[in-house]
Tab-separated table of C-alpha atoms and ligand atoms in Angstrom:
chain	number	residue	atom	x	y	z
A	25	MET	CA	39.256	41.485	167.662
A	26	LYS	CA	41.280	40.455	164.573
A	27	SER	CA	39.896	40.156	161.026
A	28	SER	CA	41.540	39.404	157.666
A	29	PRO	CA	43.339	42.429	156.262
A	30	VAL	CA	42.161	44.033	153.019
A	31	HIS	CA	44.650	44.923	150.282
A	32	PRO	CA	44.965	48.748	149.989
A	33	PHE	CA	43.549	48.804	146.437
A	34	ASP	CA	40.649	46.510	147.447
A	35	LEU	CA	39.542	49.096	150.009
A	36	LEU	CA	38.005	51.118	147.156
A	37	ALA	CA	37.240	48.095	144.926
A	38	VAL	CA	39.324	49.642	142.148
A	39	ASP	CA	39.693	46.309	140.343
A	40	GLY	CA	36.015	46.388	139.490
A	41	LEU	CA	36.705	49.413	137.291
A	42	LEU	CA	39.083	47.445	135.044
A	43	THR	CA	38.126	45.304	132.044
A	44	GLU	CA	39.057	41.625	131.926
A	45	GLU	CA	41.702	42.413	129.276
A	46	GLU	CA	43.243	45.140	131.448
A	47	ARG	CA	43.366	42.784	134.429
A	48	GLU	CA	44.980	40.091	132.271
A	49	ILE	CA	47.696	42.447	130.978
A	50	ARG	CA	48.369	43.611	134.528
A	51	ARG	CA	48.601	39.995	135.740
A	52	THR	CA	51.065	39.091	132.971
A	53	VAL	CA	53.353	42.066	133.663
A	54	ARG	CA	53.164	41.541	137.433
A	55	THR	CA	54.043	37.848	137.131
A	56	MET	CA	57.027	38.555	134.898
A	57	GLY	CA	58.191	41.413	137.147
A	58	GLU	CA	57.954	39.368	140.329
A	59	ARG	CA	59.663	36.303	138.835
A	60	GLU	CA	62.294	37.747	136.573
A	61	LEU	CA	63.075	41.253	137.807
A	62	ARG	CA	62.429	41.595	141.531
A	63	PRO	CA	64.933	38.920	142.636
A	64	TYR	CA	67.802	40.896	141.020
A	65	VAL	CA	66.761	44.520	141.340
A	66	ALA	CA	68.368	45.339	144.717
A	67	GLU	CA	71.672	44.016	143.370
A	68	TRP	CA	71.352	46.146	140.210
A	69	PHE	CA	70.546	49.174	142.329
A	70	GLU	CA	73.484	48.563	144.664
A	71	SER	CA	76.024	48.005	141.874
A	72	GLY	CA	74.563	50.712	139.640
A	73	GLU	CA	74.790	48.249	136.725
A	74	ILE	CA	71.897	46.719	134.782
A	75	PRO	CA	71.955	44.119	132.000
A	76	ALA	CA	70.214	46.627	129.719
A	77	ARG	CA	70.245	44.572	126.480
A	78	GLU	CA	68.928	41.446	128.158
A	79	LEU	CA	66.280	43.488	129.971
A	80	ALA	CA	65.181	45.234	126.774
A	81	ARG	CA	64.762	41.872	125.026
A	82	LYS	CA	62.751	40.475	127.958
A	83	LEU	CA	60.514	43.546	128.006
A	84	GLY	CA	60.161	43.321	124.235
A	85	GLU	CA	59.055	39.678	124.507
A	86	LEU	CA	56.576	40.741	127.174
A	87	GLY	CA	55.188	43.204	124.619
A	88	VAL	CA	55.393	46.365	126.742
A	89	LEU	CA	57.758	48.425	124.545
A	90	GLY	CA	55.600	50.921	122.670
A	91	MET	CA	52.598	48.771	123.648
A	92	HIS	CA	50.098	51.635	123.288
A	93	LEU	CA	51.200	52.409	119.710
A	94	GLU	CA	49.540	50.880	116.628
A	95	GLY	CA	51.400	48.977	113.898
A	96	TYR	CA	55.156	48.430	113.287
A	97	GLY	CA	55.229	45.470	115.693
A	98	CYS	CA	53.539	47.373	118.559
A	99	ALA	CA	50.651	45.834	120.499
A	100	GLY	CA	48.165	48.735	120.169
A	101	THR	CA	46.679	48.334	123.658
A	102	SER	CA	44.565	50.892	125.491
A	103	ALA	CA	46.198	53.706	127.445
A	104	VAL	CA	44.857	52.220	130.697
A	105	SER	CA	46.558	48.884	129.944
A	106	TYR	CA	49.812	50.717	129.260
A	107	GLY	CA	49.415	52.596	132.549
A	108	LEU	CA	48.825	49.365	134.466
A	109	ALA	CA	51.956	47.841	132.909
A	110	CYS	CA	53.924	50.914	134.053
A	111	LEU	CA	52.455	50.513	137.539
A	112	GLU	CA	53.512	46.867	137.790
A	113	LEU	CA	57.028	47.583	136.484
A	114	GLU	CA	57.493	50.515	138.836
A	115	ALA	CA	56.315	48.332	141.742
A	116	VAL	CA	59.608	46.526	141.092
A	117	ASP	CA	61.724	49.632	140.419
A	118	SER	CA	61.253	53.078	138.858
A	119	GLY	CA	64.421	52.475	136.815
A	120	LEU	CA	62.806	49.586	134.937
A	121	ARG	CA	59.687	51.616	134.228
A	122	SER	CA	61.960	54.442	133.051
A	123	LEU	CA	63.579	52.128	130.504
A	124	VAL	CA	60.130	51.244	129.164
A	125	SER	CA	58.815	54.847	129.265
A	126	VAL	CA	61.803	56.303	127.440
A	127	GLN	CA	61.838	53.545	124.844
A	128	GLY	CA	58.067	53.498	124.161
A	129	SER	CA	56.693	56.900	125.066
A	130	LEU	CA	59.641	59.107	124.152
A	131	ALA	CA	61.938	57.586	121.496
A	132	MET	CA	59.386	55.339	119.735
A	133	TYR	CA	56.474	57.747	120.130
A	134	ALA	CA	58.550	60.625	118.641
A	135	MET	CA	59.190	58.548	115.511
A	136	TRP	CA	55.693	57.037	115.426
A	137	GLN	CA	54.003	60.436	115.710
A	138	HIS	CA	56.429	62.685	113.820
A	139	GLY	CA	58.655	60.382	111.754
A	140	SER	CA	58.766	59.550	108.048
A	141	GLU	CA	57.601	56.140	106.831
A	142	GLU	CA	61.282	55.130	106.326
A	143	GLN	CA	62.217	56.134	109.886
A	144	LYS	CA	59.275	54.182	111.307
A	145	ARG	CA	60.072	51.069	109.265
A	146	GLU	CA	63.757	51.220	110.057
A	147	TRP	CA	63.480	51.579	113.830
A	148	LEU	CA	60.064	50.787	115.342
A	149	PRO	CA	59.816	46.978	114.852
A	150	GLY	CA	63.302	46.378	116.347
A	151	MET	CA	62.559	48.740	119.214
A	152	ALA	CA	59.202	47.067	119.958
A	153	ALA	CA	61.024	43.720	120.100
A	154	GLY	CA	63.689	45.149	122.425
A	155	GLU	CA	66.439	44.374	119.904
A	156	LYS	CA	67.193	48.074	119.540
A	157	ILE	CA	67.284	50.576	122.389
A	158	GLY	CA	66.323	54.228	122.022
A	159	CYS	CA	66.905	57.391	124.042
A	160	PHE	CA	65.471	60.910	123.948
A	161	GLY	CA	67.778	63.890	124.217
A	162	LEU	CA	66.083	67.127	125.191
A	163	THR	CA	67.674	68.308	128.479
A	164	GLU	CA	71.030	70.094	128.392
A	165	PRO	CA	73.442	71.096	131.172
A	166	ASP	CA	71.950	74.636	131.132
A	167	ALA	CA	68.447	73.912	129.823
A	168	GLY	CA	66.196	71.593	131.862
A	169	SER	CA	62.800	73.014	132.827
A	170	ASP	CA	63.230	75.612	130.107
A	171	PRO	CA	64.066	73.596	126.961
A	172	GLY	CA	63.692	76.779	124.886
A	173	ALA	CA	67.155	77.730	126.225
A	174	MET	CA	68.765	74.762	124.437
A	175	ARG	CA	72.055	75.367	122.637
A	176	THR	CA	72.432	72.169	120.621
A	177	ALA	CA	72.295	73.280	117.018
A	178	ALA	CA	71.752	71.589	113.657
A	179	LYS	CA	73.112	73.424	110.629
A	180	ARG	CA	72.579	72.652	106.959
A	181	ASP	CA	75.623	71.651	104.892
A	182	GLY	CA	74.355	70.968	101.366
A	183	SER	CA	71.492	68.535	101.904
A	184	ASP	CA	73.115	67.141	105.098
A	185	TRP	CA	72.644	68.278	108.677
A	186	VAL	CA	75.575	68.809	111.058
A	187	LEU	CA	74.777	68.615	114.793
A	188	ASN	CA	76.824	70.081	117.644
A	189	GLY	CA	75.970	70.254	121.342
A	190	THR	CA	75.635	68.390	124.637
A	191	LYS	CA	72.586	66.729	126.159
A	192	MET	CA	72.479	65.812	129.847
A	193	TRP	CA	70.671	63.302	132.086
A	194	ILE	CA	69.607	61.096	129.189
A	195	THR	CA	68.025	57.780	130.210
A	196	ASN	CA	69.327	54.766	128.209
A	197	GLY	CA	71.938	57.062	126.561
A	198	SER	CA	75.059	54.860	126.787
A	199	VAL	CA	73.210	51.684	125.778
A	200	ALA	CA	71.100	53.189	122.991
A	201	ASP	CA	71.297	52.272	119.306
A	202	VAL	CA	69.408	55.390	118.350
A	203	ALA	CA	68.920	58.810	119.925
A	204	VAL	CA	66.088	61.209	119.171
A	205	VAL	CA	67.914	64.536	119.563
A	206	TRP	CA	66.207	67.938	119.666
A	207	ALA	CA	68.223	70.826	118.238
A	208	ARG	CA	67.885	74.455	117.293
A	209	THR	CA	67.759	75.147	113.513
A	210	ASP	CA	67.062	78.250	111.384
A	211	ASP	CA	63.513	76.883	111.280
A	212	GLY	CA	63.093	76.583	115.089
A	213	VAL	CA	63.550	73.436	117.210
A	214	ARG	CA	63.541	70.205	115.178
A	215	GLY	CA	64.011	66.528	116.082
A	216	PHE	CA	66.691	64.261	114.557
A	217	VAL	CA	67.010	60.491	114.483
A	218	VAL	CA	70.682	59.888	115.292
A	219	PRO	CA	72.170	56.370	115.057
A	220	THR	CA	74.555	56.205	118.006
A	221	ASP	CA	77.353	54.768	115.850
A	222	SER	CA	77.451	58.048	113.873
A	223	PRO	CA	80.997	59.539	113.849
A	224	GLY	CA	81.220	62.384	116.405
A	225	PHE	CA	78.537	60.918	118.723
A	226	SER	CA	79.448	59.677	122.200
A	227	ALA	CA	77.426	58.961	125.349
A	228	PRO	CA	79.470	58.822	128.557
A	229	GLU	CA	77.505	57.380	131.463
A	230	ILE	CA	76.734	59.559	134.508
A	231	LYS	CA	77.887	57.717	137.634
A	232	ARG	CA	77.487	58.321	141.393
A	233	LYS	CA	73.697	58.774	141.260
A	234	LEU	CA	71.846	58.073	144.512
A	235	SER	CA	68.537	57.596	142.690
A	236	LEU	CA	67.440	55.467	139.703
A	237	ARG	CA	70.599	53.420	140.093
A	238	ALA	CA	68.963	50.539	138.191
A	239	SER	CA	68.769	52.753	135.111
A	240	VAL	CA	71.415	54.027	132.700
A	241	THR	CA	71.715	57.838	132.656
A	242	SER	CA	74.141	59.561	130.291
A	243	GLU	CA	75.462	62.652	128.678
A	244	LEU	CA	75.143	62.822	124.880
A	245	VAL	CA	78.005	64.610	123.149
A	246	LEU	CA	77.547	65.620	119.520
A	247	GLU	CA	80.666	66.896	117.750
A	248	ASP	CA	80.078	67.622	114.073
A	249	VAL	CA	77.679	64.694	113.743
A	250	ARG	CA	76.783	64.596	110.050
A	251	LEU	CA	73.350	63.221	109.162
A	252	PRO	CA	71.507	62.867	105.843
A	253	ALA	CA	68.477	65.096	105.126
A	254	GLY	CA	66.160	62.170	105.927
A	255	ALA	CA	67.326	62.085	109.566
A	256	MET	CA	65.049	64.976	110.535
A	257	LEU	CA	61.597	64.132	111.959
A	258	PRO	CA	59.373	65.776	109.330
A	259	GLY	CA	56.269	66.100	111.517
A	260	ALA	CA	57.660	67.972	114.538
A	261	ARG	CA	58.153	71.728	114.379
A	262	GLY	CA	59.048	73.832	117.409
A	263	LEU	CA	58.948	72.849	121.089
A	264	SER	CA	55.455	71.371	120.772
A	265	GLY	CA	57.180	68.324	119.210
A	266	PRO	CA	59.230	67.255	122.262
A	267	LEU	CA	56.618	68.547	124.731
A	268	GLY	CA	53.946	66.334	123.146
A	269	CYS	CA	56.249	63.320	123.582
A	270	LEU	CA	56.835	64.245	127.239
A	271	ASN	CA	53.082	64.253	127.783
A	272	GLU	CA	52.975	60.606	126.691
A	273	ALA	CA	55.701	59.638	129.132
A	274	ARG	CA	54.167	61.656	131.971
A	275	PHE	CA	50.967	59.687	131.531
A	276	GLY	CA	52.905	56.479	132.281
A	277	ILE	CA	54.300	58.105	135.428
A	278	VAL	CA	50.780	58.948	136.689
A	279	PHE	CA	50.215	55.180	137.001
A	280	GLY	CA	53.827	54.089	137.503
A	281	SER	CA	54.500	56.140	140.626
A	282	LEU	CA	51.562	54.369	142.312
A	283	GLY	CA	53.331	51.048	141.737
A	284	ALA	CA	56.301	52.210	143.820
A	285	ALA	CA	53.896	53.538	146.482
A	286	ARG	CA	51.874	50.306	146.542
A	287	ASP	CA	55.000	48.234	146.997
A	288	CYS	CA	56.071	50.442	149.919
A	289	LEU	CA	52.662	50.276	151.579
A	290	GLU	CA	52.367	46.507	151.173
A	291	THR	CA	55.834	46.146	152.681
A	292	ALA	CA	54.995	48.477	155.583
A	293	ILE	CA	51.689	46.720	156.388
A	294	SER	CA	53.277	43.320	156.377
A	295	TYR	CA	56.242	44.576	158.439
A	296	ALA	CA	53.964	46.272	160.982
A	297	ARG	CA	51.929	43.087	161.404
A	298	ASP	CA	55.057	40.979	162.022
A	299	ARG	CA	57.033	43.383	164.186
A	300	THR	CA	56.535	43.318	167.945
A	301	VAL	CA	57.167	46.532	169.887
A	302	PHE	CA	56.453	46.988	173.592
A	303	GLY	CA	54.952	43.504	173.643
A	304	ARG	CA	52.391	43.992	170.840
A	305	SER	CA	52.302	44.010	167.077
A	306	LEU	CA	53.335	47.381	165.604
A	307	ALA	CA	50.172	47.225	163.472
A	308	SER	CA	47.967	47.231	166.573
A	309	TYR	CA	48.944	50.785	167.613
A	310	GLN	CA	46.737	53.698	166.640
A	311	LEU	CA	49.682	55.831	165.508
A	312	THR	CA	50.713	53.116	163.038
A	313	GLN	CA	47.151	52.646	161.840
A	314	GLN	CA	46.807	56.365	161.239
A	315	LYS	CA	49.888	56.280	159.006
A	316	LEU	CA	48.641	53.212	157.130
A	317	ALA	CA	45.097	54.564	156.744
A	318	ASP	CA	46.302	57.943	155.443
A	319	MET	CA	48.604	56.262	152.953
A	320	ALA	CA	45.897	53.856	151.754
A	321	LEU	CA	43.578	56.846	151.193
A	322	GLU	CA	46.147	58.660	149.059
A	323	LEU	CA	47.017	55.507	147.139
A	324	GLY	CA	43.352	54.810	146.420
A	325	LYS	CA	42.623	58.402	145.388
A	326	GLY	CA	45.712	58.391	143.161
A	327	MET	CA	44.523	55.206	141.480
A	328	LEU	CA	41.049	56.615	140.849
A	329	LEU	CA	42.671	59.732	139.364
A	330	ALA	CA	44.987	57.652	137.158
A	331	LEU	CA	42.083	55.545	135.898
A	332	HIS	CA	39.976	58.612	135.192
A	333	LEU	CA	42.825	60.196	133.205
A	334	GLY	CA	43.419	56.884	131.427
A	335	ARG	CA	39.776	56.667	130.358
A	336	LEU	CA	39.967	60.273	129.109
A	337	LYS	CA	43.109	59.404	127.134
A	338	ASP	CA	41.467	56.368	125.585
A	339	ALA	CA	38.551	58.607	124.579
A	340	GLY	CA	41.037	61.059	122.984
A	341	GLU	CA	40.010	63.783	125.445
A	342	LEU	CA	43.002	64.096	127.796
A	343	SER	CA	44.521	67.584	128.010
A	344	ALA	CA	48.101	68.504	128.938
A	345	GLU	CA	46.874	70.265	132.111
A	346	GLN	CA	45.119	67.090	133.213
A	347	VAL	CA	48.333	65.097	132.751
A	348	SER	CA	50.093	67.719	134.902
A	349	VAL	CA	47.442	67.264	137.627
A	350	GLY	CA	48.059	63.508	137.555
A	351	LYS	CA	51.855	63.677	137.554
A	352	LEU	CA	51.977	66.358	140.226
A	353	ASN	CA	49.568	64.631	142.578
A	354	ASN	CA	50.573	61.010	142.165
A	355	VAL	CA	54.358	61.476	142.341
A	356	ARG	CA	54.042	63.885	145.274
A	357	GLU	CA	51.858	61.415	147.183
A	358	ALA	CA	53.990	58.412	146.172
A	359	ILE	CA	57.142	59.989	147.581
A	360	GLU	CA	55.322	60.917	150.808
A	361	ILE	CA	54.058	57.337	151.108
A	362	ALA	CA	57.567	55.961	150.527
A	363	ARG	CA	59.044	58.255	153.200
A	364	GLN	CA	56.279	57.458	155.697
A	365	CYS	CA	56.614	53.698	155.084
A	366	ARG	CA	60.316	54.063	155.788
A	367	THR	CA	59.470	55.250	159.303
A	368	VAL	CA	57.286	52.169	159.878
A	369	LEU	CA	60.250	49.930	159.087
A	370	GLY	CA	62.548	51.722	161.534
A	371	ALA	CA	66.224	50.943	160.947
A	372	ASN	CA	65.355	48.113	158.566
A	373	GLY	CA	63.848	50.774	156.339
A	374	VAL	CA	67.253	52.215	155.441
A	375	THR	CA	68.610	48.995	153.940
A	376	LEU	CA	68.295	47.333	150.547
A	377	GLU	CA	66.822	44.263	152.265
A	378	TYR	CA	63.488	46.059	151.889
A	379	PRO	CA	62.416	48.004	148.785
A	380	VAL	CA	61.160	51.115	150.586
A	381	MET	CA	64.150	53.440	150.652
A	382	ARG	CA	65.145	52.328	147.132
A	383	HIS	CA	61.679	53.437	145.955
A	384	ALA	CA	61.900	56.680	147.970
A	385	ASN	CA	65.273	57.506	146.411
A	386	ASN	CA	64.035	56.616	142.916
A	387	LEU	CA	60.983	58.824	143.328
A	388	GLU	CA	63.280	61.836	143.856
A	389	SER	CA	64.205	61.530	140.162
A	390	VAL	CA	60.611	60.860	139.143
A	391	LEU	CA	59.614	64.071	140.960
A	392	THR	CA	62.179	65.957	138.843
A	393	TYR	CA	62.090	64.420	135.377
A	394	GLU	CA	59.322	64.821	132.789
A	395	GLY	CA	58.604	68.252	134.272
A	396	THR	CA	59.421	69.020	137.907
A	397	SER	CA	56.622	69.300	140.469
A	398	GLU	CA	57.144	73.090	140.405
A	399	VAL	CA	56.692	73.195	136.626
A	400	HIS	CA	53.481	71.120	136.801
A	401	THR	CA	52.212	73.388	139.586
A	402	LEU	CA	52.768	76.349	137.245
A	403	VAL	CA	50.927	74.538	134.430
A	404	VAL	CA	47.929	74.016	136.725
A	405	GLY	CA	48.238	77.612	138.000
A	406	LYS	CA	48.143	78.899	134.434
A	407	ALA	CA	45.093	76.764	133.652
A	408	LEU	CA	43.291	78.185	136.695
A	409	THR	CA	44.216	81.845	136.258
A	410	GLY	CA	45.062	82.284	132.602
A	411	GLU	CA	48.365	83.815	133.755
A	412	ALA	CA	51.674	82.155	132.824
A	413	ALA	CA	54.110	82.468	135.746
A	414	PHE	CA	57.009	80.528	134.205
A	415	ARG	CA	59.193	83.588	133.625
B	528	FAD	P1	66.159	73.201	136.562
B	528	FAD	O1	65.348	73.352	135.368
B	528	FAD	O2	67.496	73.868	136.654
B	528	FAD	O3	65.350	73.369	137.858
B	528	FAD	C1	65.942	73.523	139.165
B	528	FAD	C2	64.820	73.869	140.133
B	528	FAD	O4	64.192	75.079	139.719
B	528	FAD	C3	63.711	72.814	140.165
B	528	FAD	O5	63.194	72.685	141.457
B	528	FAD	C4	62.647	73.440	139.268
B	528	FAD	O6	61.340	72.975	139.525
B	528	FAD	C5	62.808	74.903	139.624
B	528	FAD	N1	62.245	75.787	138.598
B	528	FAD	C6	62.488	75.769	137.271
B	528	FAD	N2	61.773	76.717	136.648
B	528	FAD	C7	61.063	77.345	137.620
B	528	FAD	C8	60.140	78.420	137.619
B	528	FAD	N3	59.771	79.018	136.491
B	528	FAD	N4	59.614	78.805	138.796
B	528	FAD	C9	59.969	78.207	139.953
B	528	FAD	N5	60.823	77.173	140.023
B	528	FAD	C10	61.377	76.746	138.870
B	528	FAD	N6	65.938	64.602	130.182
B	528	FAD	C11	65.826	64.178	128.889
B	528	FAD	O7	65.775	65.004	127.962
B	528	FAD	N7	65.784	62.854	128.569
B	528	FAD	C12	65.870	61.869	129.516
B	528	FAD	O8	65.821	60.682	129.187
B	528	FAD	C13	66.008	62.275	130.894
B	528	FAD	N8	66.169	61.327	131.873
B	528	FAD	C14	66.454	61.747	133.163
B	528	FAD	C15	66.796	60.794	134.137
B	528	FAD	C16	67.113	61.185	135.426
B	528	FAD	C17	67.527	60.169	136.444
B	528	FAD	C18	67.043	62.568	135.788
B	528	FAD	C19	67.345	62.991	137.189
B	528	FAD	C20	66.710	63.496	134.837
B	528	FAD	C21	66.435	63.114	133.511
B	528	FAD	N9	66.167	64.061	132.508
B	528	FAD	C22	66.031	63.670	131.188
B	528	FAD	C23	66.268	65.489	132.811
B	528	FAD	C24	65.052	66.067	133.493
B	528	FAD	O9	63.967	66.119	132.612
B	528	FAD	C25	65.466	67.454	134.032
B	528	FAD	O10	66.344	67.211	135.125
B	528	FAD	C26	64.274	68.285	134.477
B	528	FAD	O11	63.552	68.755	133.371
B	528	FAD	C27	64.685	69.498	135.345
B	528	FAD	O12	65.716	70.198	134.731
B	528	FAD	P2	67.033	70.597	135.584
B	528	FAD	O13	67.525	69.375	136.261
B	528	FAD	O14	67.940	71.306	134.646
B	528	FAD	O15	66.527	71.559	136.705
C-alpha cells in the first residue's frame, strides 16, 4: 500500500527544534540559492569558472558574509542560523559555501577577532557587503596538516615588515582584494593583512581540479612584499591564532556538509520513485529502501549533532574537540551518502544532469580541508586518551 513520503529531515521532526527566526533565515537563503544559484551551478562546475565578484555581491546583499559576527556591517545572528545558511548554500554546491566560509569565518573572523580597530574599519564593512573579497593563507606546498612547518617568513625592516614565501590551495586567492597571511617571525607565527595589490604579491589560480570546481583555488606568492607595521594582526600570537579561525570555519562545515548530503538524498529518493526497473518502481525494492533508510538515519543523526553543537556554540561552551567530532562525523557520513546515492541513480548518477556526483567530488575537498578526517580523528583520540599521536 502506498502512502505520502516524508522528507528525510521530517522523519525526526528536526524543524521543531529551530526558532522561528532560524527557520526564516533558512527559508531566505534556500529561496535565493534555488532561484539564483542552482540554475547555473552545473555550468560553473563544468567550466571551472565562477562569476566571483557578482556572487560575492549577491551573498553580501543576502547578508550571509560574516553573518555571525557583531558590528562593522555584519548581521550578528546566532551560530545556528549561520550553520543553517551554510547548509542551504552547500545544498547547492560546496564551492559556494566555501566562498562564504572563507570570507566570513576565516578572513573576516581573523580581523574581527585579532585585528586592530583600523583594520576592522578598513575591511569588514566592504567584506560584509561583498564589495571586497578576502582569502586566508595558511597552507603551504610542504605544510598542510602541520602548519608549524610553514616557511613563509616576515622580517622587520625598520618599522616595516617584509614577507617572503608561498601559500598553496588558497580559496578565493586569485579574486581576493585582501589576504590574511600567516608567517613565521622572530616572535613566532603572526598574521598579516595583505592588500593583494601590494607590489610582490601574486595569486596564480590552480586549474585542473576535479573537486570544488565552482570555487577559485590559488597559490599565493609573496616576493619581498613590504607592509607597514600596522599590517600585523595585533591580537594573534602563535598557531592558536590561525587554528582558532579554522575552528570557526569547521563549525560551518558541520552544518554545510549535511546540505550536500540532503540534496543527494532528495535526488535519490525522487529518482528511485520515478525509475522503473524490472517492471516496478526502483523505490519499491527492499535493497533500495535499505539504502535510503540508512542514509536518512545518518542525515538525521548528523543534523541533531550539528544542532547540539550549534546550541553549545551559542551558549559559548563549544570546545575544539567537539567541533572535530562534528566535522569528522558529518563530512564522513555526507560523502558516504553522496556515493551511495550515486549508485541509486545508476549511469545517470555520473553526469552533471544530476547534482550527486558533483556533490560527491566536492566533498572530497571538504574531507581534506579545515583539518583532514585523519587529523580530526587524532584530535578526538587525544581528547579520549590524553596522548597526542600527531607526531
Ligand atoms: P598533508 O598534510 O600532506 O596530508 C596528507 C595525508 O596525510 C592526509 O590524509 C592526512 O590526513 C595525513 N596525515 C597528516 N598528518 C598525519 C598524521 N599525523 N597521522 C596520520 N596521517 C596524517 N588552506 C588554506 O590555508 N586556506 C584555504 O583557503 C584553503 N582552501 C583549500 C581549498 C581546497 C579545494 C583544498 C583541497 C584545500 C584547501 N586548503 C586551504 C588546504 C587544506 O587545508 C590542506 O590541503 C589540508 O590541511 C591538508 O594538507 P595537505 O593537503 O598538505 O595534506
